[in-house]
Amino acid sequence: MKNTHLFGLSALAFSAIAAYAVAAYPAWAEGNTYTAGTIVSYNGHDYQALITHTAYVGAGWTPAVTNTLWKDLGPSSSTVATPVPTPAPTPKPTAVPTPVATPKPTATPVPSCTYVTWTAGVNYPLGTVVLYPPNGGFYLEKAVGTNGSDATIPTISTYYWAPTTCSGAATPVPTPKPTATPAPTPLPTPVPTPVPTPVATPTPTPSCNYTTWTTGVNYALGTIVKYPANGNFYKEIAVGQNGSDATDPTISTYYWAPTTCSSGGTPSAGLPPKVVGGYWPYWPTSQIRIRDVNANYNLIYLFAATPVGGSPGTTGAVVWNTPGDGRGAATNLVADIQYARTVQGRRIILSVGGAGNGMSFPDRTKSQNFVNSIVAIYQQLGGFDGMDWNTFEGSQAPDTSEMIWISQELKRIYPGFIITAPPAPWNSVDKTFCQAMVQAGAMDYAAPQYYDGPNLADPAYVVSNIADWVTLLGPTHLVVGFGVNNATNYMTINQAVTTWNQLKASYPTLRGGFDWEIGTDEAQGWQFANTMKPLINP
């Protein structure tokens, strides 16, 4: 009987404690930045972050579908809160008359604030309170520029915005419409009278590449713009959700810094006049760092971003796969990409798909999710210069109309954005797709792949097949895909030289050539880079 009583008390205690069980780890949410090692709870499972990353809103990078970002630890564990013991009853003292308290004046209620939901690209007036959707916080606009808030982001620009609270039930107000930015009237710059002083002749500084700043355009990190109103040059030193977030270089010191451009500068055209490209796959455990790739490559394909949920993609979104870090390629990737773009003058292209990773875009929802994920990867990597459609293969028919829309949308978001594709040389479906893309202005060049298949690397076949592609697209929209390797169905470097020389003699304006792949070229002493660059891009 005594044991039974104790068992009953234990069971009661256990049930009381169980009632306090709560999730051990915070719930995963979009918009948060997670450092490597962080553990979160999602849909009844715990997950551990494999790399530091931001779960960008709309990218669809949930822990359940991004095994390159998260490790599934199994069903969610829980912590147990210590139950508060019931205090023993205390004898009540003899009641005494309760004095009547002097009534205090009723506090005046704090009036509820008025806010508007923040929208990208909108210029708000001074004093506006906004609700920022990604984090649910409120922000007060405390300063203005030429056009109110100058389309800045509350979580980034501390000059324009300050966190605030919104007591009571906030009342939404209509969202103001974006205001066009008028070009300020240029002021004449006084020219001082030069005093003729003998000076040593300076060493000429290489001229920089710039683009003329345009209202409403989002520029990539490291871009140099020439501001038409005053003729000065500015360099983008920081990015927001969409590159420069359409900010004005003369106003936003967070995004822009004055710079110089000797010899007046050269406008950037996006695509190089001649392409010497190479694919840089993520899977080698000790991949070469981007900045250390042979300098003769002026275009590098990051291979590859792959569909969430596997082929053909469950949501339309893609995720970037982290490279091996044996030589620091992953640790330094963001810095190396920007160094390659701004200092070395290279173009960095994100290749999407690859073998076994075809994608379909049956509707606009999946297409928009794809665009959102490319924007998210763009922010994750600090910016890049274009995208390579490697998402259709074999007999798969590409969703051409949606892929045209996606390409044009990315070109709209990022002016000068390069779009390419590496089609199968013989495939009539690929030929029709590439022709439609070029005619729609949605593709800059196609690069048929002449390797890794029977007779594809035969120089005679390449010369004959390129003639068909020239008829379809024109030579300026063609890059020749070489595979120089000591393996079956690949070319030797001498065959590549012979093939290019024949093609160049027939089509002098061919855009260039690429090699599969950079790691093989490095192992072979940079045969392709050192031999082909002087021929393709003298």
mmCIF file of N, CA and C in Angstrom, residues 123 146-147 177-183 215:
data_model
loop_
_atom_site.group_PDB
_atom_site.id
_atom_site.type_symbol
_atom_site.label_atom_id
_atom_site.label_comp_id
_atom_site.label_asym_id
_atom_site.label_seq_id
_atom_site.Cartn_x
_atom_site.Cartn_y
_atom_site.Cartn_z
ATOM 1 N N ASN A 123 9.513 55.739 -52.150
ATOM 2 C CA ASN A 123 10.124 56.852 -51.430
ATOM 3 C C ASN A 123 9.122 57.393 -50.419
ATOM 4 N N THR A 146 16.826 63.602 -51.604
ATOM 5 C CA THR A 146 16.141 64.303 -52.686
ATOM 6 C C THR A 146 14.715 63.817 -52.867
ATOM 7 N N ASN A 147 14.498 62.507 -52.654
ATOM 8 C CA ASN A 147 13.165 61.931 -52.820
ATOM 9 C C ASN A 147 12.767 61.169 -51.567
ATOM 10 N N LYS A 177 2.874 55.930 -53.751
ATOM 11 C CA LYS A 177 3.418 55.435 -55.013
ATOM 12 C C LYS A 177 4.863 55.906 -55.183
ATOM 13 N N PRO A 178 5.693 55.071 -55.853
ATOM 14 C CA PRO A 178 7.074 55.505 -56.082
ATOM 15 C C PRO A 178 7.116 56.812 -56.856
ATOM 16 N N THR A 179 8.051 57.651 -56.474
ATOM 17 C CA THR A 179 8.218 58.946 -57.121
ATOM 18 C C THR A 179 9.425 58.915 -58.030
ATOM 19 N N ALA A 180 9.253 59.361 -59.258
ATOM 20 C CA ALA A 180 10.395 59.386 -60.172
ATOM 21 C C ALA A 180 11.442 60.354 -59.654
ATOM 22 N N THR A 181 12.706 59.965 -59.798
ATOM 23 C CA THR A 181 13.802 60.793 -59.313
ATOM 24 C C THR A 181 14.199 61.802 -60.383
ATOM 25 N N PRO A 182 13.980 63.109 -60.131
ATOM 26 C CA PRO A 182 14.396 64.096 -61.134
ATOM 27 C C PRO A 182 15.902 64.263 -61.109
ATOM 28 N N ALA A 183 16.463 64.509 -62.281
ATOM 29 C CA ALA A 183 17.905 64.723 -62.343
ATOM 30 C C ALA A 183 18.220 66.125 -61.842
ATOM 31 N N THR A 215 18.473 56.264 -63.151
ATOM 32 C CA THR A 215 17.490 56.231 -62.072
ATOM 33 C C THR A 215 16.750 54.901 -62.034
#
